[in-house]
PDB file of C-alpha atoms in Angstrom:
ATOM      1  CA  MET R  21       0.000   0.000   0.000  1.00  0.00           C
ATOM      2  CA  THR R  22       1.453   3.391  -1.013  1.00  0.00           C
ATOM      3  CA  THR R  23       1.263   6.400   1.246  1.00  0.00           C
ATOM      4  CA  GLN R  24      -0.579   9.412  -0.173  1.00  0.00           C
ATOM      5  CA  LYS R  25       1.877  12.116  -1.125  1.00  0.00           C
ATOM      6  CA  GLN R  26       1.685  15.255   0.974  1.00  0.00           C
ATOM      7  CA  ALA R  27       3.027  18.798   0.845  1.00  0.00           C
ATOM      8  CA  LEU R  28       4.050  21.407   3.400  1.00  0.00           C
ATOM      9  CA  VAL R  29       3.721  25.122   2.637  1.00  0.00           C
ATOM     10  CA  ILE R  30       5.775  27.767   4.427  1.00  0.00           C
ATOM     11  CA  PHE R  31       2.903  30.121   5.053  1.00  0.00           C
ATOM     12  CA  SER R  32       2.903  33.761   6.136  1.00  0.00           C
ATOM     13  CA  GLY R  33      -0.602  34.778   5.144  1.00  0.00           C
ATOM     14  CA  GLY R  34       0.737  37.029   2.392  1.00  0.00           C
ATOM     15  CA  GLN R  35       0.004  37.090  -1.329  1.00  0.00           C
ATOM     16  CA  ASP R  36       2.867  34.839  -2.389  1.00  0.00           C
ATOM     17  CA  SER R  37       2.569  32.108   0.225  1.00  0.00           C
ATOM     18  CA  THR R  38      -1.220  32.007  -0.148  1.00  0.00           C
ATOM     19  CA  THR R  39      -0.839  31.554  -3.899  1.00  0.00           C
ATOM     20  CA  CYS R  40       1.569  28.690  -3.187  1.00  0.00           C
ATOM     21  CA  LEU R  41      -0.915  27.226  -0.722  1.00  0.00           C
ATOM     22  CA  PHE R  42      -3.599  27.109  -3.400  1.00  0.00           C
ATOM     23  CA  GLN R  43      -1.143  25.515  -5.815  1.00  0.00           C
ATOM     24  CA  ALA R  44      -0.356  22.809  -3.283  1.00  0.00           C
ATOM     25  CA  ILE R  45      -4.051  22.207  -2.606  1.00  0.00           C
ATOM     26  CA  ASN R  46      -4.762  21.910  -6.330  1.00  0.00           C
ATOM     27  CA  GLU R  47      -1.992  19.362  -6.804  1.00  0.00           C
ATOM     28  CA  PHE R  48      -2.118  17.326  -3.598  1.00  0.00           C
ATOM     29  CA  GLY R  49      -5.675  17.839  -2.325  1.00  0.00           C
ATOM     30  CA  VAL R  50      -6.490  19.894   0.736  1.00  0.00           C
ATOM     31  CA  GLU R  51      -6.441  16.848   3.003  1.00  0.00           C
ATOM     32  CA  ASN R  52      -2.800  16.249   2.043  1.00  0.00           C
ATOM     33  CA  VAL R  53      -1.508  19.782   2.563  1.00  0.00           C
ATOM     34  CA  GLN R  54      -0.180  21.321   5.755  1.00  0.00           C
ATOM     35  CA  ALA R  55       0.986  24.854   6.481  1.00  0.00           C
ATOM     36  CA  ILE R  56       3.815  25.939   8.748  1.00  0.00           C
ATOM     37  CA  THR R  57       3.947  29.520  10.013  1.00  0.00           C
ATOM     38  CA  PHE R  58       6.758  31.212  11.915  1.00  0.00           C
ATOM     39  CA  ALA R  59       6.345  33.782  14.668  1.00  0.00           C
ATOM     40  CA  TYR R  60       9.792  35.341  14.489  1.00  0.00           C
ATOM     41  CA  GLY R  61       9.058  38.653  16.158  1.00  0.00           C
ATOM     42  CA  GLN R  62       7.566  40.378  13.116  1.00  0.00           C
ATOM     43  CA  ARG R  63       6.409  43.864  13.954  1.00  0.00           C
ATOM     44  CA  HIS R  64       2.693  43.289  13.404  1.00  0.00           C
ATOM     45  CA  ALA R  65       0.403  40.534  14.680  1.00  0.00           C
ATOM     46  CA  ILE R  66      -1.934  41.006  11.711  1.00  0.00           C
ATOM     47  CA  GLU R  67       0.354  38.816   9.574  1.00  0.00           C
ATOM     48  CA  LEU R  68      -0.039  35.854  11.934  1.00  0.00           C
ATOM     49  CA  GLU R  69      -3.760  36.525  12.314  1.00  0.00           C
ATOM     50  CA  ARG R  70      -4.261  36.459   8.523  1.00  0.00           C
ATOM     51  CA  ALA R  71      -2.316  33.217   8.224  1.00  0.00           C
ATOM     52  CA  GLN R  72      -4.383  31.567  10.952  1.00  0.00           C
ATOM     53  CA  TRP R  73      -7.663  32.788   9.460  1.00  0.00           C
ATOM     54  CA  ILE R  74      -6.830  31.559   5.955  1.00  0.00           C
ATOM     55  CA  ALA R  75      -5.620  28.163   7.185  1.00  0.00           C
ATOM     56  CA  GLN R  76      -8.815  27.692   9.167  1.00  0.00           C
ATOM     57  CA  ASP R  77     -11.000  28.925   6.320  1.00  0.00           C
ATOM     58  CA  LEU R  78      -9.394  26.513   3.862  1.00  0.00           C
ATOM     59  CA  ARG R  79      -9.319  23.722   6.474  1.00  0.00           C
ATOM     60  CA  VAL R  80      -5.588  23.269   6.200  1.00  0.00           C
ATOM     61  CA  LYS R  81      -3.699  21.988   9.243  1.00  0.00           C
ATOM     62  CA  GLN R  82      -1.413  24.774  10.448  1.00  0.00           C
ATOM     63  CA  THR R  83       1.577  24.539  12.764  1.00  0.00           C
ATOM     64  CA  VAL R  84       2.955  27.764  14.261  1.00  0.00           C
ATOM     65  CA  LEU R  85       6.537  27.778  15.530  1.00  0.00           C
ATOM     66  CA  ASP R  86       8.069  30.460  17.742  1.00  0.00           C
ATOM     67  CA  LEU R  87      11.402  31.620  16.294  1.00  0.00           C
ATOM     68  CA  SER R  88      11.415  34.966  18.070  1.00  0.00           C
ATOM     69  CA  LEU R  89      14.799  34.160  19.616  1.00  0.00           C
ATOM     70  CA  ILE R  90      16.338  35.492  16.402  1.00  0.00           C
ATOM     71  CA  GLY R  91      15.521  38.967  17.685  1.00  0.00           C
ATOM     72  CA  SER R  92      18.177  38.592  20.384  1.00  0.00           C
ATOM     73  CA  ILE R  93      21.001  38.299  17.845  1.00  0.00           C
ATOM     74  CA  THR R  94      20.009  40.529  14.931  1.00  0.00           C
ATOM     75  CA  HIS R  95      18.236  43.843  14.361  1.00  0.00           C
ATOM     76  CA  ASN R  96      16.131  44.958  11.410  1.00  0.00           C
ATOM     77  CA  ALA R  97      13.124  47.122  10.601  1.00  0.00           C
ATOM     78  CA  LEU R  98      10.842  44.152  10.009  1.00  0.00           C
ATOM     79  CA  MET R  99      11.118  43.220  13.694  1.00  0.00           C
ATOM     80  CA  ASP R 100      11.307  46.727  15.172  1.00  0.00           C
ATOM     81  CA  ASN R 101       8.095  48.731  15.007  1.00  0.00           C
ATOM     82  CA  THR R 102       9.967  51.922  15.908  1.00  0.00           C
ATOM     83  CA  ALA R 103      12.295  51.725  12.905  1.00  0.00           C
ATOM     84  CA  ALA R 104      11.534  53.529   9.659  1.00  0.00           C
ATOM     85  CA  ILE R 105      11.640  51.424   6.491  1.00  0.00           C
ATOM     86  CA  ASP R 106      14.805  52.280   4.527  1.00  0.00           C
ATOM     87  CA  THR R 107      15.558  50.832   1.099  1.00  0.00           C
ATOM     88  CA  SER R 108      18.441  53.148   0.197  1.00  0.00           C
ATOM     89  CA  GLY R 109      21.320  50.859   1.194  1.00  0.00           C
ATOM     90  CA  SER R 110      22.792  47.833  -0.540  1.00  0.00           C
ATOM     91  CA  LEU R 111      20.229  45.790   1.388  1.00  0.00           C
ATOM     92  CA  PRO R 112      16.878  47.132   2.652  1.00  0.00           C
ATOM     93  CA  ASN R 113      16.790  47.397   6.442  1.00  0.00           C
ATOM     94  CA  THR R 114      13.782  45.047   6.362  1.00  0.00           C
ATOM     95  CA  PHE R 115      16.122  42.155   5.536  1.00  0.00           C
ATOM     96  CA  VAL R 116      16.230  39.591   8.366  1.00  0.00           C
ATOM     97  CA  ASP R 117      19.593  37.813   8.435  1.00  0.00           C
ATOM     98  CA  GLY R 118      19.153  34.057   8.188  1.00  0.00           C
ATOM     99  CA  ARG R 119      15.360  34.136   8.160  1.00  0.00           C
ATOM    100  CA  ASN R 120      14.700  31.954   5.129  1.00  0.00           C
ATOM    101  CA  ALA R 121      17.535  29.598   6.064  1.00  0.00           C
ATOM    102  CA  LEU R 122      15.874  29.088   9.450  1.00  0.00           C
ATOM    103  CA  PHE R 123      12.419  28.758   7.897  1.00  0.00           C
ATOM    104  CA  LEU R 124      13.583  26.072   5.487  1.00  0.00           C
ATOM    105  CA  LEU R 125      15.505  24.219   8.196  1.00  0.00           C
ATOM    106  CA  TYR R 126      12.586  24.075  10.621  1.00  0.00           C
ATOM    107  CA  ALA R 127      10.117  23.336   7.847  1.00  0.00           C
ATOM    108  CA  ALA R 128      12.291  20.432   6.729  1.00  0.00           C
ATOM    109  CA  ILE R 129      12.584  19.034  10.251  1.00  0.00           C
ATOM    110  CA  TYR R 130       8.815  19.180  10.615  1.00  0.00           C
ATOM    111  CA  ALA R 131       8.202  17.781   7.124  1.00  0.00           C
ATOM    112  CA  LYS R 132      10.382  14.750   7.804  1.00  0.00           C
ATOM    113  CA  SER R 133       8.498  14.069  11.038  1.00  0.00           C
ATOM    114  CA  GLN R 134       5.283  13.989   8.977  1.00  0.00           C
ATOM    115  CA  ASN R 135       6.734  11.870   6.162  1.00  0.00           C
ATOM    116  CA  ILE R 136       6.416  14.856   3.815  1.00  0.00           C
ATOM    117  CA  HIS R 137       8.976  15.355   1.056  1.00  0.00           C
ATOM    118  CA  THR R 138       7.574  18.368  -0.852  1.00  0.00           C
ATOM    119  CA  ILE R 139       7.955  21.852   0.620  1.00  0.00           C
ATOM    120  CA  PHE R 140       6.533  24.956  -1.068  1.00  0.00           C
ATOM    121  CA  VAL R 141       8.039  28.381  -0.381  1.00  0.00           C
ATOM    122  CA  GLY R 142       6.903  31.580  -2.108  1.00  0.00           C
ATOM    123  CA  VAL R 143      10.247  33.296  -2.598  1.00  0.00           C
ATOM    124  CA  CYS R 144      10.930  35.212  -5.801  1.00  0.00           C
ATOM    125  CA  GLU R 145      13.943  36.904  -7.340  1.00  0.00           C
ATOM    126  CA  THR R 146      12.098  38.765 -10.109  1.00  0.00           C
ATOM    127  CA  ASP R 147       9.920  41.317  -8.289  1.00  0.00           C
ATOM    128  CA  PHE R 148      11.530  41.307  -4.849  1.00  0.00           C
ATOM    129  CA  SER R 149      13.280  43.570  -2.370  1.00  0.00           C
ATOM    130  CA  GLY R 150      16.819  42.423  -3.079  1.00  0.00           C
ATOM    131  CA  TYR R 151      16.996  39.828  -0.320  1.00  0.00           C
ATOM    132  CA  PRO R 152      19.827  37.326  -0.977  1.00  0.00           C
ATOM    133  CA  ASP R 153      17.866  34.480   0.626  1.00  0.00           C
ATOM    134  CA  CYS R 154      15.098  34.788  -1.962  1.00  0.00           C
ATOM    135  CA  ARG R 155      17.399  33.730  -4.805  1.00  0.00           C
ATOM    136  CA  ASP R 156      17.143  30.431  -6.639  1.00  0.00           C
ATOM    137  CA  VAL R 157      20.807  29.606  -5.993  1.00  0.00           C
ATOM    138  CA  PHE R 158      20.229  29.901  -2.231  1.00  0.00           C
ATOM    139  CA  VAL R 159      17.141  27.692  -2.201  1.00  0.00           C
ATOM    140  CA  LYS R 160      18.836  25.031  -4.329  1.00  0.00           C
ATOM    141  CA  SER R 161      21.841  25.041  -2.006  1.00  0.00           C
ATOM    142  CA  MET R 162      19.559  24.649   1.021  1.00  0.00           C
ATOM    143  CA  ASN R 163      17.791  21.756  -0.692  1.00  0.00           C
ATOM    144  CA  VAL R 164      21.114  19.937  -1.095  1.00  0.00           C
ATOM    145  CA  THR R 165      22.208  20.793   2.442  1.00  0.00           C
ATOM    146  CA  LEU R 166      18.968  19.600   4.032  1.00  0.00           C
ATOM    147  CA  ASN R 167      19.031  16.344   2.045  1.00  0.00           C
ATOM    148  CA  LEU R 168      22.561  15.707   3.301  1.00  0.00           C
ATOM    149  CA  ALA R 169      21.845  16.845   6.857  1.00  0.00           C
ATOM    150  CA  MET R 170      18.886  14.512   7.354  1.00  0.00           C
ATOM    151  CA  ALA R 171      19.550  11.736   4.820  1.00  0.00           C
ATOM    152  CA  TYR R 172      16.124  12.473   3.373  1.00  0.00           C
ATOM    153  CA  ASP R 173      14.981  13.541  -0.076  1.00  0.00           C
ATOM    154  CA  PHE R 174      13.349  16.944   0.135  1.00  0.00           C
ATOM    155  CA  ASP R 175      11.823  18.621  -2.896  1.00  0.00           C
ATOM    156  CA  ILE R 176      11.782  22.366  -2.191  1.00  0.00           C
ATOM    157  CA  ARG R 177       9.541  24.051  -4.729  1.00  0.00           C
ATOM    158  CA  THR R 178       9.607  27.752  -5.574  1.00  0.00           C
ATOM    159  CA  PRO R 179       6.839  28.182  -8.162  1.00  0.00           C
ATOM    160  CA  LEU R 180       6.991  31.984  -8.025  1.00  0.00           C
ATOM    161  CA  MET R 181      10.779  32.283  -8.370  1.00  0.00           C
ATOM    162  CA  TYR R 182      10.796  33.837 -11.836  1.00  0.00           C
ATOM    163  CA  LEU R 183       7.346  35.444 -11.852  1.00  0.00           C
ATOM    164  CA  THR R 184       6.708  39.167 -11.631  1.00  0.00           C
ATOM    165  CA  LYS R 185       4.009  40.297  -9.227  1.00  0.00           C
ATOM    166  CA  LYS R 186       1.794  40.818 -12.261  1.00  0.00           C
ATOM    167  CA  GLU R 187       2.335  37.174 -13.238  1.00  0.00           C
ATOM    168  CA  THR R 188       1.686  36.003  -9.679  1.00  0.00           C
ATOM    169  CA  TRP R 189      -1.692  37.745  -9.754  1.00  0.00           C
ATOM    170  CA  ALA R 190      -2.344  36.095 -13.121  1.00  0.00           C
ATOM    171  CA  LEU R 191      -1.551  32.700 -11.606  1.00  0.00           C
ATOM    172  CA  ALA R 192      -4.010  33.310  -8.765  1.00  0.00           C
ATOM    173  CA  ASP R 193      -6.643  34.273 -11.325  1.00  0.00           C
ATOM    174  CA  GLN R 194      -5.984  31.127 -13.361  1.00  0.00           C
ATOM    175  CA  MET R 195      -6.699  29.104 -10.222  1.00  0.00           C
ATOM    176  CA  GLY R 196      -9.900  31.098  -9.624  1.00  0.00           C
ATOM    177  CA  VAL R 197      -8.677  32.664  -6.380  1.00  0.00           C
ATOM    178  CA  LEU R 198      -7.651  36.187  -7.364  1.00  0.00           C
ATOM    179  CA  ASP R 199     -10.392  37.837  -5.309  1.00  0.00           C
ATOM    180  CA  TYR R 200      -9.651  35.570  -2.340  1.00  0.00           C
ATOM    181  CA  VAL R 201      -5.938  36.462  -2.385  1.00  0.00           C
ATOM    182  CA  ARG R 202      -6.735  40.125  -2.935  1.00  0.00           C
ATOM    183  CA  GLU R 203      -9.207  40.359  -0.059  1.00  0.00           C
ATOM    184  CA  HIS R 204      -7.766  38.058   2.594  1.00  0.00           C
ATOM    185  CA  THR R 205      -3.965  38.222   2.419  1.00  0.00           C
ATOM    186  CA  HIS R 206      -1.700  40.705   4.181  1.00  0.00           C
ATOM    187  CA  THR R 207       1.573  42.014   2.773  1.00  0.00           C
ATOM    188  CA  CYS R 208       2.046  45.502   4.257  1.00  0.00           C
ATOM    189  CA  TYR R 209       5.301  46.032   6.174  1.00  0.00           C
ATOM    190  CA  LEU R 210       3.596  48.607   8.395  1.00  0.00           C
ATOM    191  CA  GLY R 211       0.748  46.311   9.395  1.00  0.00           C
ATOM    192  CA  VAL R 212      -2.001  48.512   7.990  1.00  0.00           C
ATOM    193  CA  PRO R 213      -5.153  46.477   7.229  1.00  0.00           C
ATOM    194  CA  ASN R 214      -5.703  46.499   3.445  1.00  0.00           C
ATOM    195  CA  GLY R 215      -2.255  48.041   3.019  1.00  0.00           C
ATOM    196  CA  CYS R 216      -0.599  51.399   3.594  1.00  0.00           C
ATOM    197  CA  HIS R 217      -0.085  51.846  -0.183  1.00  0.00           C
ATOM    198  CA  GLU R 218       3.379  53.317   0.474  1.00  0.00           C
ATOM    199  CA  CYS R 219       5.783  50.687   1.837  1.00  0.00           C
ATOM    200  CA  PRO R 220       7.878  48.701  -0.688  1.00  0.00           C
ATOM    201  CA  SER R 221       5.772  45.581  -0.204  1.00  0.00           C
ATOM    202  CA  CYS R 222       2.492  47.396  -0.847  1.00  0.00           C
ATOM    203  CA  VAL R 223       3.914  49.199  -3.874  1.00  0.00           C
ATOM    204  CA  LEU R 224       5.044  45.919  -5.480  1.00  0.00           C
ATOM    205  CA  ARG R 225       1.752  44.206  -4.736  1.00  0.00           C
ATOM    206  CA  GLU R 226      -0.492  47.028  -5.952  1.00  0.00           C
ATOM    207  CA  ARG R 227       1.560  47.814  -9.037  1.00  0.00           C
ATOM    208  CA  GLY R 228       1.486  44.162 -10.090  1.00  0.00           C
ATOM    209  CA  LEU R 229      -2.275  43.959  -9.560  1.00  0.00           C
ATOM    210  CA  SER R 230      -2.891  47.164 -11.487  1.00  0.00           C
ATOM    211  CA  GLU R 231      -0.763  45.934 -14.405  1.00  0.00           C
ATOM    212  CA  TYR R 232      -2.531  42.576 -14.484  1.00  0.00           C
ATOM    213  CA  LEU R 233      -6.042  44.024 -14.316  1.00  0.00           C
ATOM    214  CA  GLN R 234      -5.201  46.583 -17.000  1.00  0.00           C
ATOM    215  CA  ASP R 235      -4.058  43.837 -19.367  1.00  0.00           C
ATOM    216  CA  LYS R 236      -6.984  41.585 -18.483  1.00  0.00           C
ATOM    217  CA  ASN R 237      -9.568  44.279 -19.129  1.00  0.00           C
ATOM    218  CA  GLN R 238      -8.193  45.390 -22.482  1.00  0.00           C
TER     219      GLN R 238
END
């Protein structure tokens, strides 16, 4: 008797990870998909609240892990609600050192415990903020490292890696969930419900949506 294949989605409640969650559900079936969410000290609780709401609404099993200890060894604007967002340097000050490496490590540990081989993560190096841990070369290297570290064959999937935000919205629409992603996900760095319309994350999201809808309605 073969075991039904399952998938684990690294899930923040944002546009990208929610799109990945729907992809996983479409491929594996909702009963075979789990979500893992990390509370790492992000500056706004709304992100975690959105992730929990969506997981419950879609009836996807969600595991939340506390990784807030990272705040004791690194500082950045994404974990400090008194810091202004600054994108003028070589790296935006919203970059969290080691975040995606930690996410993938803990996701892999959990996945192995559940006999899951496939892990979805919504990173992208096309329309992104310049984070080095969103690059394809990094994710591929982590895939090799995790396979070696645990003697287990992980398949880390990054379906959005080479998509623009416009194309990510198109993908959501192709799956019939554009309105769901638009209405229920949270991306704003400043934690403003429905977006502040000014932070880099909101600008990317809204510009991509505007471009997609403009093309669609022509």
